[in-house]
Short mmCIF file of C-alpha atoms in Angstrom, two decimals:
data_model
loop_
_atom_site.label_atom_id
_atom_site.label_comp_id
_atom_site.label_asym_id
_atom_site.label_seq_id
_atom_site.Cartn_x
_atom_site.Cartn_y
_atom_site.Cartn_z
CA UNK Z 1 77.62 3.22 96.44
CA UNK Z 2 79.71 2.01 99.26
CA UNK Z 3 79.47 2.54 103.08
CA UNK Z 4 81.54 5.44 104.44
CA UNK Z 5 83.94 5.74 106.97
CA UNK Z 6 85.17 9.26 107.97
CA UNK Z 7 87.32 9.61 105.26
CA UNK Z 8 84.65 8.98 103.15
CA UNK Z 9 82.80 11.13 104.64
CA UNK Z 10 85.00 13.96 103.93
CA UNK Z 11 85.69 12.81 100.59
CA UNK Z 12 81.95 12.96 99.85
CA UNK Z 13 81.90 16.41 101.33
CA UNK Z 14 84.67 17.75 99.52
CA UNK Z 15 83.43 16.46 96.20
CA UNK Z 16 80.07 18.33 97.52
CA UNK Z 17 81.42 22.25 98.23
CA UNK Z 18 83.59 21.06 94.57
CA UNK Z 19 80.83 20.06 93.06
CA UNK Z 20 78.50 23.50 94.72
CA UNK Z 21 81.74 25.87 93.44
CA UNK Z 22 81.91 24.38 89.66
CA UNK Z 23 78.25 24.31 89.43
CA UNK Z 24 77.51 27.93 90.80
CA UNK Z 25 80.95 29.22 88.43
CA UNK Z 26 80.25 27.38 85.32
CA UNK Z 27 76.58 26.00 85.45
CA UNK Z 28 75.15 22.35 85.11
CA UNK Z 29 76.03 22.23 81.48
CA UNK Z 30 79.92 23.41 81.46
CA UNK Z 31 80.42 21.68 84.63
CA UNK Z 32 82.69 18.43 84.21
CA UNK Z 33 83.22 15.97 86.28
CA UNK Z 34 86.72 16.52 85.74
CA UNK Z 35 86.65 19.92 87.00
CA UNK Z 36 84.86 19.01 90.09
CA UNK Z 37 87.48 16.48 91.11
CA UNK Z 38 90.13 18.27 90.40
CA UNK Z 39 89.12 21.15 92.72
CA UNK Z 40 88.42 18.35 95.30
CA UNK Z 41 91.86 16.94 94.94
CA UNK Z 42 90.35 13.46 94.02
CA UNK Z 43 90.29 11.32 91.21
CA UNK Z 44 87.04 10.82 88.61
CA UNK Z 45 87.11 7.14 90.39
CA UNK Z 46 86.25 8.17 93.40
CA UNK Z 47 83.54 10.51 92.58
CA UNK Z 48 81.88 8.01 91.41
CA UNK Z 49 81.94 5.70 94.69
CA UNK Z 50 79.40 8.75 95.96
CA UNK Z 51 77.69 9.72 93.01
CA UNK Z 52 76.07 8.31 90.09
CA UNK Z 53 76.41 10.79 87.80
CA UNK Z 54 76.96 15.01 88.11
CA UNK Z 55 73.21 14.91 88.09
CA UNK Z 56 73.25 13.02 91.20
CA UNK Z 57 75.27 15.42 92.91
CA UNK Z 58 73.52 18.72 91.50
CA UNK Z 59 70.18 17.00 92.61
CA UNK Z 60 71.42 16.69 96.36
CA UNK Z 61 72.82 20.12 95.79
CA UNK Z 62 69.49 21.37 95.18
CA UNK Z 63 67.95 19.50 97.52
CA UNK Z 64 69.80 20.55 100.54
CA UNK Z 65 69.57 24.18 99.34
CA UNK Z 66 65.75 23.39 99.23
CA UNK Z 67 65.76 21.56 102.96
CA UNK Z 68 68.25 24.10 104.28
CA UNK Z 69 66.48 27.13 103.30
CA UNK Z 70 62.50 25.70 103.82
CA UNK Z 71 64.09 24.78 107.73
CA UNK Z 72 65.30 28.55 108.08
CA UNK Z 73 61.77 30.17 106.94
CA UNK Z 74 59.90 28.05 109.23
CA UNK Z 75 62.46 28.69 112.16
CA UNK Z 76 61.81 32.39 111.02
CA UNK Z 77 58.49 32.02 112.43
CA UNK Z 78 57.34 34.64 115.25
CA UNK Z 79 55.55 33.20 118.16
CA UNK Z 80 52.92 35.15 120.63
CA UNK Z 81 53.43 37.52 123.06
CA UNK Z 82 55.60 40.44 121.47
CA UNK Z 83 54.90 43.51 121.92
CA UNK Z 84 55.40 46.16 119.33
CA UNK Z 85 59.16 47.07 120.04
CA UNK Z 86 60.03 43.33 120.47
CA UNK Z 87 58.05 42.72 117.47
CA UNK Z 88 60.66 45.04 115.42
CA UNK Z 89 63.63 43.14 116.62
CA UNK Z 90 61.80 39.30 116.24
CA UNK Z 91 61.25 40.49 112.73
CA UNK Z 92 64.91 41.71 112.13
CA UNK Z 93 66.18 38.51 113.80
CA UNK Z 94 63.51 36.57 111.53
CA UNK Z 95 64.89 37.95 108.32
CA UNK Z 96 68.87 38.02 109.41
CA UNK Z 97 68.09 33.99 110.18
CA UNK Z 98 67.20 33.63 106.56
CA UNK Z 99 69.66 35.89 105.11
CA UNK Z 100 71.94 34.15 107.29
CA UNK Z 101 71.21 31.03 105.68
CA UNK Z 102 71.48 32.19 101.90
CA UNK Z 103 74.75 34.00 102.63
CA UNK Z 104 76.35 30.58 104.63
CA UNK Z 105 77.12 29.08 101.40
CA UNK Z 106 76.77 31.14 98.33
CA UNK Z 107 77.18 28.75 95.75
CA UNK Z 108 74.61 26.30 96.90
CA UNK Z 109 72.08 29.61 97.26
CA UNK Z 110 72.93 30.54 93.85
CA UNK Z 111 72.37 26.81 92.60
CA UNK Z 112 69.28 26.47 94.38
CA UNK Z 113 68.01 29.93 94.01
CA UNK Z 114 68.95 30.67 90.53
CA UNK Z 115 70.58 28.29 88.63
CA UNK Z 116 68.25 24.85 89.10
CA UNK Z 117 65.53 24.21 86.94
CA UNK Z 118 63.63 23.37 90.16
CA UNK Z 119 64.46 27.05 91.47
CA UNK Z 120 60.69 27.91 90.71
CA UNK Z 121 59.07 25.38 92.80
CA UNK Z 122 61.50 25.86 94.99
CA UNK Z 123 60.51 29.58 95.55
CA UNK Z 124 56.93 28.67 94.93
CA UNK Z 125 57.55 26.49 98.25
CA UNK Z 126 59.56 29.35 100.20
CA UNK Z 127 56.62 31.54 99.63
CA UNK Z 128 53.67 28.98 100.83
CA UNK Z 129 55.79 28.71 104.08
CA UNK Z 130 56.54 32.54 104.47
CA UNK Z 131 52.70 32.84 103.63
CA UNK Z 132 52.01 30.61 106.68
CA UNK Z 133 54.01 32.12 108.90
CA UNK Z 134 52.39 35.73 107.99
CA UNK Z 135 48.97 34.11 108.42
CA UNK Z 136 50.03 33.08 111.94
CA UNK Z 137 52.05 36.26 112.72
CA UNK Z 138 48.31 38.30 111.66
CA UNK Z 139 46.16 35.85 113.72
CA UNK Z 140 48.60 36.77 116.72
CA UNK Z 141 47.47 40.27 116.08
CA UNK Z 142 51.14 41.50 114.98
CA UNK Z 143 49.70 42.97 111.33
CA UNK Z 144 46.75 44.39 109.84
CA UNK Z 145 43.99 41.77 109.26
CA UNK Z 146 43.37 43.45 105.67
CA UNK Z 147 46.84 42.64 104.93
CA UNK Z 148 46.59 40.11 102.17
CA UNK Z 149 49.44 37.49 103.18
CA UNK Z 150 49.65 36.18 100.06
CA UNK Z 151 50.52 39.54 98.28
CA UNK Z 152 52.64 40.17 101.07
CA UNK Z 153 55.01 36.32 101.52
CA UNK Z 154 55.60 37.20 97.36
CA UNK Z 155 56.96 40.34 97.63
CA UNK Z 156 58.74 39.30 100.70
CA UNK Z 157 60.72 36.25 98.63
CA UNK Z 158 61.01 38.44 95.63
CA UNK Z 159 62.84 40.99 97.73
CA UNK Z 160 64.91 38.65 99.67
CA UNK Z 161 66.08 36.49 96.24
CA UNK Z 162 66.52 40.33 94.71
CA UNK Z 163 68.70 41.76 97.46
CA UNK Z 164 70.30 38.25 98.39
CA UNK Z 165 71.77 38.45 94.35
CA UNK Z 166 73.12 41.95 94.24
CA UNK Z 167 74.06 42.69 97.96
CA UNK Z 168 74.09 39.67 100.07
CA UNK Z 169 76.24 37.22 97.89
CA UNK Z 170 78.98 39.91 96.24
CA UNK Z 171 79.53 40.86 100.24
CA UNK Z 172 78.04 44.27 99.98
CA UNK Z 173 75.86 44.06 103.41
CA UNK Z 174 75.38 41.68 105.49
CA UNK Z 175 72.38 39.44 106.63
CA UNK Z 176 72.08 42.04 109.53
CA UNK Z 177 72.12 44.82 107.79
CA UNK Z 178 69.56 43.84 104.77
CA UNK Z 179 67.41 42.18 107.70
CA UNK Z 180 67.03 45.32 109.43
CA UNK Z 181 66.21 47.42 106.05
CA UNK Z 182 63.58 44.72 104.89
CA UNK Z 183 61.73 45.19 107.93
CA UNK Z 184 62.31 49.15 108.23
CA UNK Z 185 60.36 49.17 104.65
CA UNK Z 186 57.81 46.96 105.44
CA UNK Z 187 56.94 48.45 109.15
CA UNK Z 188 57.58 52.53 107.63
CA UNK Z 189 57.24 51.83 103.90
CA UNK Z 190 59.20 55.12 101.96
CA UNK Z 191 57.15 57.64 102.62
CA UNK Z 192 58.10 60.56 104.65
CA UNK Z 193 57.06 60.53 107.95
CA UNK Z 194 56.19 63.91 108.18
CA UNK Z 195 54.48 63.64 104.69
CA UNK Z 196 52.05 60.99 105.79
CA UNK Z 197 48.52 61.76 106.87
#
């Protein structure tokens, strides 16, 4: 590997967001080099001034997916001092900031999210930190202290990766607007109002 200038720089990148576009289109296995350089307008020569190998670059893929997104759950965090109608709005800004994130760059989130073999530890990750930040969020009085956070950071992620794959990547809704029905089911759940007791 060679130093970079800041052409190589943005060579590098470009054979990146190639590399994220062939991968999340075609998968790991049907990806060819080939293919990647030809959608970054370089040559096979100079991938390989930045990269090893495709595995090289699908690894950093992954890994910046896994960096990126574990940064945007523990920014997600809500600190002290709401009270309960800034509470709703922390937790819609919470969720749109991780939304926000997965819909930035939708082949990287579907790389990372679904396509990686290290997508499970990945989300295994995502839902220690989420269970953290519940744990924290309950402490500060925020939710019920029976509310196991556990239960609760799993069926968080498996909503988020759920709704992220049929809404948020085809452009369907935006981060606002699944943010602000994630946390409308989890502060009302779907019962009636008038129905409950």
């Amino acid at each position: 590997m060679r130093k970079q200038g800041a052409i190589g720089k943005e060579s590098r990148l470009r054979l990146l967001e190639a590399a994220a576009e062939e991968f999340a289109l075609s998968g790991f296995y049907q990806t060819k080099i080939s293919s990647i350089v030809a959608r970054a307008g370089l040559t096979q020569p100079a991938f390989y001034l930045y990269f090893e190998s495709k595995e090289a670059a699908f690894a950093e893929l992954v890994a910046d997916f896994r960096n990126g997104l574990s940064q945007a759950v523990r920014d997600s965090h809500i600190g002290p001092g709401k009270n309960r109608e800034d509470l709703k709005e922390a937790v819609v800004a919470s969720l749109e900031q991780i939304y926000r994130f997965l819909g930035r760059n939708p082949a990287l989130t579907r790389i990372g999210l679904y396509l990686s073999p290290a997508s499970v530890g990945i989300k295994a990750e995502i839902a220690r930190l989420m269970e953290q930040n519940l744990i924290e969020e309950q402490q500060a009085g925020y939710y019920r202290q029976d509310l196991d956070a556990i239960f609760f950071a799993e069926c968080l992620l498996a909503i988020i990766e759920r709704l992220t794959l049929i809404k948020l990547l085809p452009g369907h809704e935006t981060p606002s607007q699944l943010a602000r029905q994630t946390q409308d089911l989890f502060f009302y759940g779907i019962l009636d109002m008038q129905q409950r007791s």
